[in-house]
XYZ file of C-alpha atoms in Angstrom:
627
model
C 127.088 118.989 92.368
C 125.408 116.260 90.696
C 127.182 113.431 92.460
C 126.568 115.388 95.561
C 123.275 115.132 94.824
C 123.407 111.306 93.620
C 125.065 110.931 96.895
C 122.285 112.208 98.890
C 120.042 110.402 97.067
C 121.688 107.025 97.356
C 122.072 108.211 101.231
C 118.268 108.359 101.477
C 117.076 105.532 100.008
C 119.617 103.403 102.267
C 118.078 104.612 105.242
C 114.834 102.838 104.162
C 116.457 99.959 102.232
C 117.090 97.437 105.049
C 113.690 97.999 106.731
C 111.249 95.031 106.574
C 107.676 95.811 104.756
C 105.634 92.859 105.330
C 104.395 92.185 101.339
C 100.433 91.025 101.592
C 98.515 89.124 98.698
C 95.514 87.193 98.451
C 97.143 84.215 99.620
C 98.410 85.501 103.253
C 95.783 88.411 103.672
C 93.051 86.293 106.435
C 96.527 85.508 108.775
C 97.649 89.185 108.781
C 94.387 90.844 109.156
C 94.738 89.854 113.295
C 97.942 90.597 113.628
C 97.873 94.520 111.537
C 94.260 94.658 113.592
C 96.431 94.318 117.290
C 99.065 97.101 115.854
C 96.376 99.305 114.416
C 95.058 99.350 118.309
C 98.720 99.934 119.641
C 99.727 102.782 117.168
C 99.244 106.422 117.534
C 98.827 107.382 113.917
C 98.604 105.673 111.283
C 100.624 106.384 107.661
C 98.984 105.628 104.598
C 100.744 105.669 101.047
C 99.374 103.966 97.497
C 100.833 103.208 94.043
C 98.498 103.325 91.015
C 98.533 102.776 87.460
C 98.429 106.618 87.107
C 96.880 109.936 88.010
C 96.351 113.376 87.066
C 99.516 115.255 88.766
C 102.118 113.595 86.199
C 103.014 115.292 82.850
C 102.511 111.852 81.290
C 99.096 111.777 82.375
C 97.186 112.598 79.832
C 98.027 113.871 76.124
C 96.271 117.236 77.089
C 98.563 118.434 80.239
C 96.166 120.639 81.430
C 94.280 118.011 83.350
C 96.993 118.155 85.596
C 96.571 119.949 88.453
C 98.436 123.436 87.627
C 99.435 126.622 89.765
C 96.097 128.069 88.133
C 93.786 125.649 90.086
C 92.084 126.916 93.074
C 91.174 123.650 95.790
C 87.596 123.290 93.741
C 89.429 122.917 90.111
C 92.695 120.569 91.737
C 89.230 118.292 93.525
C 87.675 117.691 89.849
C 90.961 116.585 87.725
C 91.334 114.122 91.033
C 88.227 112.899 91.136
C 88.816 112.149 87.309
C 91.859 110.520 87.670
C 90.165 108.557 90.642
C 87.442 107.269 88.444
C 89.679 106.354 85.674
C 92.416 104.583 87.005
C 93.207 101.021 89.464
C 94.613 101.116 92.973
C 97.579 98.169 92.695
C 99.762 98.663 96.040
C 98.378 100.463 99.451
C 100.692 100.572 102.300
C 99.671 100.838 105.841
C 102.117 101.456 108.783
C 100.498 102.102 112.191
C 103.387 103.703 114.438
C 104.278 105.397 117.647
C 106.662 107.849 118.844
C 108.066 107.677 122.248
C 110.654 110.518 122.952
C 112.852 110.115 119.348
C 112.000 106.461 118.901
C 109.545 105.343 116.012
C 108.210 101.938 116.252
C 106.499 101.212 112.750
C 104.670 98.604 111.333
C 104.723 99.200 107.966
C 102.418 96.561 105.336
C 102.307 96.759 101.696
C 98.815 95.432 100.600
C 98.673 94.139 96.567
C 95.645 94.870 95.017
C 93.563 93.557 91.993
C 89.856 94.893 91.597
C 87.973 91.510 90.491
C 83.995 89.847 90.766
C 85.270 87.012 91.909
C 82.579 86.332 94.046
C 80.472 86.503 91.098
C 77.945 88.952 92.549
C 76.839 89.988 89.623
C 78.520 93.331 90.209
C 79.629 95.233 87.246
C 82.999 94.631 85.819
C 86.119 96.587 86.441
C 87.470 98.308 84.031
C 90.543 101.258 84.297
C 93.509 103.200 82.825
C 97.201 102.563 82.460
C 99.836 104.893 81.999
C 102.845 103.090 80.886
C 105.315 105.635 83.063
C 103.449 104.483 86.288
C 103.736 100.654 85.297
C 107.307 100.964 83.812
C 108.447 102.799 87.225
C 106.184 100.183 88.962
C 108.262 97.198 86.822
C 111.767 98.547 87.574
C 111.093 98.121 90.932
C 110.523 94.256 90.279
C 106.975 94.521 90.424
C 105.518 91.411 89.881
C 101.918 92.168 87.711
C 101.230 88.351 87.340
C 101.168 87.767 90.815
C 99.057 90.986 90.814
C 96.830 90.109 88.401
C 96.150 86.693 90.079
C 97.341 86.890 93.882
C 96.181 90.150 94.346
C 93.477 90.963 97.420
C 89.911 92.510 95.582
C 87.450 94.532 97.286
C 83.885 96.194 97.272
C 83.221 99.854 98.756
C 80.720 100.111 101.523
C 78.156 101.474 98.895
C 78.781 98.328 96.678
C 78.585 95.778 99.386
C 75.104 97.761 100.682
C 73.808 96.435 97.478
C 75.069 93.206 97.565
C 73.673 92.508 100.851
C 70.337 94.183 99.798
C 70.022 91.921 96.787
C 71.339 88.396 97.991
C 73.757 88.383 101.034
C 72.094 87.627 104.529
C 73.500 87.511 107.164
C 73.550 84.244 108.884
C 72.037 85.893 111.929
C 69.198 88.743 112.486
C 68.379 91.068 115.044
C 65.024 90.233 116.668
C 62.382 92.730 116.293
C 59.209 92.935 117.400
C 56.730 92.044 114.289
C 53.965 94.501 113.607
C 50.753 94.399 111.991
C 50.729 90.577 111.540
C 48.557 89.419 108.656
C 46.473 86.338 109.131
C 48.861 84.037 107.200
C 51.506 85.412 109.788
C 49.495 83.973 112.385
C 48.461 80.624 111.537
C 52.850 80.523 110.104
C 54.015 81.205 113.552
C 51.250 79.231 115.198
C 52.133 76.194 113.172
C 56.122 77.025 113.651
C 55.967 77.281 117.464
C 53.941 74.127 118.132
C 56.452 72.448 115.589
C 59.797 73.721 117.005
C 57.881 73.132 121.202
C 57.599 69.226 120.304
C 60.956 68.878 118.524
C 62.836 70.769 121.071
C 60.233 68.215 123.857
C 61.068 65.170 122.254
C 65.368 66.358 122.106
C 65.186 66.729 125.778
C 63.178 63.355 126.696
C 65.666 61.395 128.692
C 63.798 57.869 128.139
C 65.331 55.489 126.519
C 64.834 52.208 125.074
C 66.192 49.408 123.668
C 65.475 50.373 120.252
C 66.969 54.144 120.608
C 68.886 54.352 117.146
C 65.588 53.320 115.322
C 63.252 55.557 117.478
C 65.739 58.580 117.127
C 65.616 58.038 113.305
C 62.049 57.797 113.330
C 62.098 61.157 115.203
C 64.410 62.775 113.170
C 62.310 61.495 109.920
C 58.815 62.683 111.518
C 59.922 65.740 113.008
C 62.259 66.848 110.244
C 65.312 67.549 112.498
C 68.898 67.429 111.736
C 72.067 67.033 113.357
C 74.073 70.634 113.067
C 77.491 69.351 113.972
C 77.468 67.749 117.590
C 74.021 69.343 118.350
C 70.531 68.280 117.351
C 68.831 71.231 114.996
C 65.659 71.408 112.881
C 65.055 73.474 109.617
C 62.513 75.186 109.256
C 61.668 76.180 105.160
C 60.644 79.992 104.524
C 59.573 81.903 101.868
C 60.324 85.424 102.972
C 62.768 87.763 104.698
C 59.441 88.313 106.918
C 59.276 84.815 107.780
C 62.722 84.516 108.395
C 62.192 87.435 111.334
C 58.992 85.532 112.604
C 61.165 82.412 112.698
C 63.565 84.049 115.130
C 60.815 85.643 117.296
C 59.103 82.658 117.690
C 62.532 80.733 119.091
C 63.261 84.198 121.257
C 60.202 83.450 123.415
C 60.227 79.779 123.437
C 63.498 79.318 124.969
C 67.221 80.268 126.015
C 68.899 77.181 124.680
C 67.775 77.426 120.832
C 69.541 79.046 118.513
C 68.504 80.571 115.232
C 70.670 79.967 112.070
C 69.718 81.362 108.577
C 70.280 78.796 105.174
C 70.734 80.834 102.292
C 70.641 79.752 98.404
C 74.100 79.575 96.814
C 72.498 83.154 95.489
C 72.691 84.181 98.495
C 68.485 84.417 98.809
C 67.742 82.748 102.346
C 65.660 79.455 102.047
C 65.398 78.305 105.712
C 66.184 78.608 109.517
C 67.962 75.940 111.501
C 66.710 75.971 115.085
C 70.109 74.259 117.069
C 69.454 73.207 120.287
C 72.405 73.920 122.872
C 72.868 71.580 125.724
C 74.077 74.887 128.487
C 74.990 78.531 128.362
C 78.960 77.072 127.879
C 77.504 75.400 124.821
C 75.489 78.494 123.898
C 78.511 80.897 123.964
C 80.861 78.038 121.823
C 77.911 77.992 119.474
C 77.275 81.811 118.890
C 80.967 82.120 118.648
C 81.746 79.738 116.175
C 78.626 81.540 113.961
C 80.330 84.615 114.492
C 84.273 83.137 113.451
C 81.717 82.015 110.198
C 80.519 85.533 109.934
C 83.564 87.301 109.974
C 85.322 84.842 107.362
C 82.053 85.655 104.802
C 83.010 89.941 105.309
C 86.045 89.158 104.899
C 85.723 87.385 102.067
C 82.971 89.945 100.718
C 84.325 93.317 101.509
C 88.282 92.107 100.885
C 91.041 94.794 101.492
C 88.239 97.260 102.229
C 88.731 95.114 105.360
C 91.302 96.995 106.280
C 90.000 100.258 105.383
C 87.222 99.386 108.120
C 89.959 98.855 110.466
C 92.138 102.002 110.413
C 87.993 103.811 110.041
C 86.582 102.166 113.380
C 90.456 102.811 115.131
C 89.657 107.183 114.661
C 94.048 106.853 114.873
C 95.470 109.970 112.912
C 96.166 109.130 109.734
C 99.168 110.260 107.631
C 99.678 110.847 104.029
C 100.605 112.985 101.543
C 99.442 114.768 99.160
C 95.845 113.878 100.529
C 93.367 115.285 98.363
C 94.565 113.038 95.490
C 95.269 110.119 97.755
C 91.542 110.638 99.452
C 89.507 111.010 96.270
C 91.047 107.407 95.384
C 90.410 105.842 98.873
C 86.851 107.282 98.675
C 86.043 105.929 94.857
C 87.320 103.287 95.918
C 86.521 101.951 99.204
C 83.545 104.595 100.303
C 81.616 104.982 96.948
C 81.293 106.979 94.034
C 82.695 110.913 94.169
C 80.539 113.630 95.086
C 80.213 116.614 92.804
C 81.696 119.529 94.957
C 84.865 119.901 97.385
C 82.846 120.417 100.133
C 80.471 117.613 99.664
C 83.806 115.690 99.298
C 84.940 116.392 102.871
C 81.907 115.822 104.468
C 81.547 112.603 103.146
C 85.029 111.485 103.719
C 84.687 112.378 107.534
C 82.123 109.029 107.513
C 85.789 107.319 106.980
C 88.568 109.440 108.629
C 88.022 111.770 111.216
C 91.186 113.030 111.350
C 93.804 113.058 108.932
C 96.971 115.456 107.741
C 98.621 116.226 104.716
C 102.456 116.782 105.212
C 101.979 118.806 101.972
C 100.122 120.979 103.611
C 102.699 120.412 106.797
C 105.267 121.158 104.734
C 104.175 124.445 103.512
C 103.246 125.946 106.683
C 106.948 124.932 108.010
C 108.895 127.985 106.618
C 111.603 127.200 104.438
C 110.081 123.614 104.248
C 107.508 125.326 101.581
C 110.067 125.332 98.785
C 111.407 121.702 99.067
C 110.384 119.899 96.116
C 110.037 116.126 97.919
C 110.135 114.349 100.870
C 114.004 113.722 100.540
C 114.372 117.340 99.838
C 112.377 118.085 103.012
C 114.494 115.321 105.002
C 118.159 116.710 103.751
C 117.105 120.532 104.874
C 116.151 119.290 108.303
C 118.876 117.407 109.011
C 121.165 120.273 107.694
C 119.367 122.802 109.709
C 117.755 121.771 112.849
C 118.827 118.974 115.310
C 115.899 116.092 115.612
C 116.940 112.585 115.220
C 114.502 110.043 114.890
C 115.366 106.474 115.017
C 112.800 104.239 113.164
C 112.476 100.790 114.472
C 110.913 98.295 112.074
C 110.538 94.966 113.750
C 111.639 91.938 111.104
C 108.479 90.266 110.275
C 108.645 90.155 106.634
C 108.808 87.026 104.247
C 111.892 86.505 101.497
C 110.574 88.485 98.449
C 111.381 92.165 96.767
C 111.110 94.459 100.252
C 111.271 97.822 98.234
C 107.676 97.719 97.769
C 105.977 100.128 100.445
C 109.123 101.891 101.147
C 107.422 105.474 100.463
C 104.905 104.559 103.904
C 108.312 104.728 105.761
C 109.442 107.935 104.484
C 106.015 109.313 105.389
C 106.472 108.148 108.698
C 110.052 109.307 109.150
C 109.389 113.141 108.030
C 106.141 113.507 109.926
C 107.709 111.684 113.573
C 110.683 114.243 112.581
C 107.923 117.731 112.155
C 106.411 116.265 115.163
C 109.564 116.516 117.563
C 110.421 120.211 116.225
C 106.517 121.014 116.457
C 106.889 119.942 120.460
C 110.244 121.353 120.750
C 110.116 124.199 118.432
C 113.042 126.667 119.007
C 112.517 130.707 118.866
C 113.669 130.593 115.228
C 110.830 128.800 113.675
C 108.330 130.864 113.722
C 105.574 128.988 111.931
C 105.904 126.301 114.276
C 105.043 128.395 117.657
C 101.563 129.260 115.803
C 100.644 125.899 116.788
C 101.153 123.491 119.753
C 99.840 120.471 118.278
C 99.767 118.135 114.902
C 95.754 118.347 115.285
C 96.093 122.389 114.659
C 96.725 120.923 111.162
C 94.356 118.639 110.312
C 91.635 117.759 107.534
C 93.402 120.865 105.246
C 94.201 119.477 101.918
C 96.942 121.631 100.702
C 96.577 120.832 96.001
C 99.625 119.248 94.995
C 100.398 121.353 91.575
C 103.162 119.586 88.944
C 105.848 122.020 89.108
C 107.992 121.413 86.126
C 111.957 122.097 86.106
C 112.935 125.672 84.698
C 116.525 125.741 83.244
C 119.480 124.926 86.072
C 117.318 123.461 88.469
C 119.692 120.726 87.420
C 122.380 122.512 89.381
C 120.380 122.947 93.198
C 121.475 120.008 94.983
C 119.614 120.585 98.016
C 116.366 119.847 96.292
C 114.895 123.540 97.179
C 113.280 125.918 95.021
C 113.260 129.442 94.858
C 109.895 130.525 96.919
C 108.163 132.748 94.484
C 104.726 131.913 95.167
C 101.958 134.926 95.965
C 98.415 134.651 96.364
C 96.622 135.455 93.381
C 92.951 136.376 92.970
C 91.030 134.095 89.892
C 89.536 137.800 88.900
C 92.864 138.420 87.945
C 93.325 135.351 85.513
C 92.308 135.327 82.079
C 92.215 132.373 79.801
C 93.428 133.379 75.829
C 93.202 131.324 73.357
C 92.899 131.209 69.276
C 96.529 132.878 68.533
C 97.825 131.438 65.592
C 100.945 128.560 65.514
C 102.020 127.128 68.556
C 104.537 129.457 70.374
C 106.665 129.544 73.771
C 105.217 131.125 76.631
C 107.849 133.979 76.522
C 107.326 134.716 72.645
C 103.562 135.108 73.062
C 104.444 137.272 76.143
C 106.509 139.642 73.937
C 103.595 139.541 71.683
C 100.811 140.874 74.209
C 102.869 143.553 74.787
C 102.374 144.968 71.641
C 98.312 145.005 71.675
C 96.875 146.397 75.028
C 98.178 149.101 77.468
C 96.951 146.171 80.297
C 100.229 144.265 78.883
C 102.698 147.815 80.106
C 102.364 146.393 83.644
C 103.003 143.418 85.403
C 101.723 140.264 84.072
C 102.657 136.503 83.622
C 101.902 134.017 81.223
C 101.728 129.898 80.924
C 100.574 127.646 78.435
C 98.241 125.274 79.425
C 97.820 123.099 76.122
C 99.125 123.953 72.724
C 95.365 125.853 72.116
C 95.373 128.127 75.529
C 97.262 130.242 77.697
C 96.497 131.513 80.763
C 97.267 135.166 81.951
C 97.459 135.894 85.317
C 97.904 140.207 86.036
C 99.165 141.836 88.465
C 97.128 144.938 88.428
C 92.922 144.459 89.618
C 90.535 144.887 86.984
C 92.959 144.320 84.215
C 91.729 141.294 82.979
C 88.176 143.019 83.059
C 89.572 145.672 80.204
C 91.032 143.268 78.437
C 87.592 141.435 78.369
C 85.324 144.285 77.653
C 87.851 146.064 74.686
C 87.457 142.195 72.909
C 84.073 142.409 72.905
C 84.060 145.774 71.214
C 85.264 144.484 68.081
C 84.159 148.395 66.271
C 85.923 150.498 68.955
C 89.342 148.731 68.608
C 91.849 149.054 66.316
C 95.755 147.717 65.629
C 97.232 144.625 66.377
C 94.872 143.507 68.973
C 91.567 144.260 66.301
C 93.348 141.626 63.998
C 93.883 139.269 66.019
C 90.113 138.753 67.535
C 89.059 139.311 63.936
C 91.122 136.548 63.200
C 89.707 134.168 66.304
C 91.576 135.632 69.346
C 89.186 134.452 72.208
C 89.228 135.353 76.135
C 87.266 133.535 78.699
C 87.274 134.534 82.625
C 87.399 132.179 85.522
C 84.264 131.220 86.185
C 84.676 129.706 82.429
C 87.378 127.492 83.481
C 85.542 126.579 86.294
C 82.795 125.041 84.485
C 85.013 123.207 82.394
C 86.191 121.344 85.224
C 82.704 120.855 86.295
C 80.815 119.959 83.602
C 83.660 117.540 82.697
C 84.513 118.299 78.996
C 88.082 116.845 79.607
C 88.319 115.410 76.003
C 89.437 118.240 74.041
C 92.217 120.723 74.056
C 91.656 123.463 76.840
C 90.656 126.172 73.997
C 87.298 123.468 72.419
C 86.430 122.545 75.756
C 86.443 126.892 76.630
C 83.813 126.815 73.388
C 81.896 124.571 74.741
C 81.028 125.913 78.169
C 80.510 129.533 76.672
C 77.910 128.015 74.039
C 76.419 126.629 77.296
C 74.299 130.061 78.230
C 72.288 128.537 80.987
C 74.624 130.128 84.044
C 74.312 133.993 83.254
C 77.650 135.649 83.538
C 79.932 132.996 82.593
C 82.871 135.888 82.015
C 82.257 138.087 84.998
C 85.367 139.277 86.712
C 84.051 140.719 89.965
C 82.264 138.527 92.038
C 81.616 138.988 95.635
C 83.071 136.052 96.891
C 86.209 135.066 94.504
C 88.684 132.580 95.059
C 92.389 132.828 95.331
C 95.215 130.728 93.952
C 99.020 130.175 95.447
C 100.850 131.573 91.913
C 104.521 131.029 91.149
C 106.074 133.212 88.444
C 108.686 130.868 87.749
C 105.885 128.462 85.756
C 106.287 130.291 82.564
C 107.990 127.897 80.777
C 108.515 126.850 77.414
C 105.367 124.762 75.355
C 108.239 121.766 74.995
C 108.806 121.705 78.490
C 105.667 121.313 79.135
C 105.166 118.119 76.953
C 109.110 116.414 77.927
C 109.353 117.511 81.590
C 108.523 116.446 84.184
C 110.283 116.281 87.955
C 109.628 112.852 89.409
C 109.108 113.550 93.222
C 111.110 110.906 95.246
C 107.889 110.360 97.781
């Protein structure tokens, strides 16, 4: 079985290996941008995969594994440990691949971007700083990363809230849009007086068509008198300000004077503007060249400014579909890192994202509302059951355009693209037999839902399924049904604390499950409603209890609802093992009711039984998802 499943494996991975992923650094990104802009245009959707230097859904993560996002987090909970992992550590690879499908043909572009957050501008903005987890960069390495060229070819960037500041403070743009100026002071007045007569004679004695023997010394003269300058081929004239008001004046004053001038703003190399070059233009031809060539100047200084955020802007202003998985963790990076910094809430979240991407889906989400697909573990899991089961082929066509270099980087966009143009044939030609798929006639009925990505961790002979599937366990679970224990002495398996809460409450006679979260805390999740509420309100009775259970909160046994949890998570107190940080917020009295139980509107959570598991496993295990 294992080679089987080595086989399928190898299978999988061949299927990508000869495709071409065009590898983009510093040094070739200002020649690709065209050519990825003219196939971001052509495509239909757009696939979107990253690589960082860690995040909060591995088991290596952190050294307290219940920042991971867990069966026990509802969509609000699995947003905060992503936003913290999105604050804390680096974007180094983002792969784009605008596509089509035509019948069963996929024609992909696919681009691997390299990343390296730097000033090197030296805006003055503040410095970069981020998190490594060595299983991220050690995958990352035996893959032939290359982290020098990283470090020192890689493409930078600024989010759009970053480069609002930047341009606030010091960048100009090198033209303005003409307004009209209100309120004019008196200084105003006798400035654009003095500017107009000035910029009337220059642009009277450019046009005289006399000439004279002594032209070269009577031009110079002119030039010397008049202070005007030659901007390239075409006579100009600078004209020295002192404000960002003057600078409009400037360009009003040139607006009514005449069609053939053109305004040009002269910045410090601060970026603080110090003048206005007036060009004259000798016809509209001349006009057009001009403006464009300001323009090709223009777009070379965003590029420069806003880097790979570029690119970003791009795939934004396109409103393609985009494609990813596992979006709410991918999203929460793109936003940190290319929108600005994460709002506080979910909701807030999506709203703000929608400034970006209009429309986006999360084959995780796909996945899950695709039947059977639900319990495959990864995207080659996914692949192998449709190709076993259902009859869709797809065949990807990658045009050659890549240079010599490692090509594996980037595969994982490809992947993307090949499972979702594969759910997008059955979803268009769904037969009688899936019946998840005739819920829905299109790929938009599943958009902008972010399905939370939980770690599921290996129970014993998963070693043994070679088709990648897991048993489908999962139920939907009410948080007023969760309780969070914590204070039990030693540091016990899952199962053995199980057998022990059997012995102190009648709640424990009926159905119930239990996972450690961290060494401190376990979670509870019942069966029965209003369970964890008795559990709850016998604790706190300390006098009316007796036995086993009496002991052990005498000795520090501790229970905490939800809604503790949940302020946890928001309040951030990610530091500590799950049981200090559960202290913390319930010595924090300023919500009232931190342990209610019954709340009108409660949330739900997808549970699986099969995550009791051992404390060990939870610290060594950890399934690697091939996508």
């Amino acid at each position: 079985m294992a080679r089987r499943r080595m086989a399928a494996a190898t299978t999988f991975k061949a299927r990508f290996a000869g495709a071409s992923v065009k590898q983009v650094t510093k040094s070739n990104f200002a020649a690709v941008i065209p050519q990825i802009k003219a196939d971001i245009e052509a495509a239909e959707f757009i696939a979107i995969s990253t690589r960082k230097t860690g995040d909060s859904s591995s088991s290596s993560s952190h050294r307290r594994p219940w920042r991971m996002i867990l069966p026990f987090d509802t969509s609000e909970t699995a947003y905060l440990k992503s936003k913290l992992a999105a604050e804390n550590f680096e974007l180094l690879q983002f792969a784009v691949c605008p596509f089509s499908i035509r019948g069963s043909k996929v024609l992909a572009f696919p681009y691997n971007f390299h990343l390296f957050p730097r000033d090197e501008l030296t805006l003055g903005m503040p410095s970069y700083s981020f998190s490594c987890q060595t299983s991220f960069l050690t995958s990352m390495a035996c893959e032939g990363f290359d982290f020098n060229a990283c470090v020192y070819d890689g493409i930078s960037y600024l989010s759009r809230v970053q480069e609002a500041k930047v341009r606030e403070i010091n960048m100009g743009s090198w033209m303005h849009t003409v307004a009209s100026s209100q309120n004019f002071s008196v200084a105003d007045s006798i400035f654009k007086e003095r500017i107009k007569a000035r910029i009337t004679h220059w642009r009277k004695g450019c046009k005289d068509t006399g000439r004279t023997k002594d032209e070269s010394f009577v031009q110079s003269l002119r030039k010397i008198v008049l202070g005007g300058e030659d901007y390239g081929s075409r006579p100009g004239l600078s004209v020295d300000i002192c404000s960002e008001k003057q600078v409009l004046l400037v360009f009003e004053i040139v607006e009514h004077i005449s069609d053939d001038l053109v305004p040009i703003v002269i910045s410090h190399n601060g970026g603080e503007s110090k003048a206005v070059r007036v060009v004259l233009t000798s016809s509209e031809e001349d006009k057009k060249a001009l403006l464009t060539e300001i323009q090709n100047l223009e777009d070379e200084k965003n590029l420069k400014l806003r880097g790979f955020r570029y690119v970003i802007d791009l795939i934004s202003s396109s409103h393609k579909t985009i494609v990813s998985d596992n979006c709410l963790h991918e999203f929460t990076f793109i936003h940190q890192k290319f929108l600005g910094p994460l709002p506080a809430t979910l909701s807030e979240f999506m709203c703000s994202l929608r400034l970006l991407f209009s429309n986006v889906i999360d084959l995780n989400h796909l996945l899950k509302e695709f039947g059977p697909l639900r319990k495959a573990k990864n995207i080659p899991s996914a692949l192998s059951y449709l190709k076993r089961q259902y009859f869709a082929p797809v065949e990807l066509e990658v045009p050659v355009r890549a240079e010599d270099g490692n090509q594996c980087h980037g595969n994982n966009v490809l992947k993307l693209t090949f499972l979702f143009a594969k759910l997008n044939i059955l979803l268009k030609n769904a037969p009688s037999s899936l019946t998840k798929l005739e819920l829905s006639t299109s790929m938009e009925d599943y958009a902008n839902i972010f399905y939370p990505a939980s770690v599921t961790l290996p129970e014993p002979g998963d070693d043994d399924d070679e088709t990648g599937l897991r048993i489908d366990t999962t139920r939907r679970v009410s948080t007023d049904n969760i309780l969070f224990l914590w204070g039990f002495d030693g540091v016990i398996s899952a199962m053995e604390l199980k057998n022990r809460l059997l012995q102190i409450h009648p709640v424990f006679s009926e159905d119930f499950d239990v996972l450690l979260a961290d060494k401190s805390c376990t979670i509870v999740v019942f069966g029965r409603k209003g369970a964890a509420g008795i559990l709850v309100k016998d604790m706190g009775s300390v006098d009316t209890i007796s036995g086993v259970l009496r002991e052990m909160v005498v000795d520090g046994l501790r229970a905490a609802g939800y809604d503790a949890y949940k302020k946890v998570c928001r309040l951030g107190l990610w530091e500590g093992d799950l049981a200090d940080s559960m202290e913390v917020a319930l010595a924090d009295t300023v919500e009232e009711d931190l342990c209610s139980l019954s709340r009108t509107n409660t949330n739900e959570i997808n549970w699986n039984s099969e995550m009791m598991i051992d404390l060990n496993d939870l610290w060594t295990k950890y399934w690697i998802d091939g996508g």
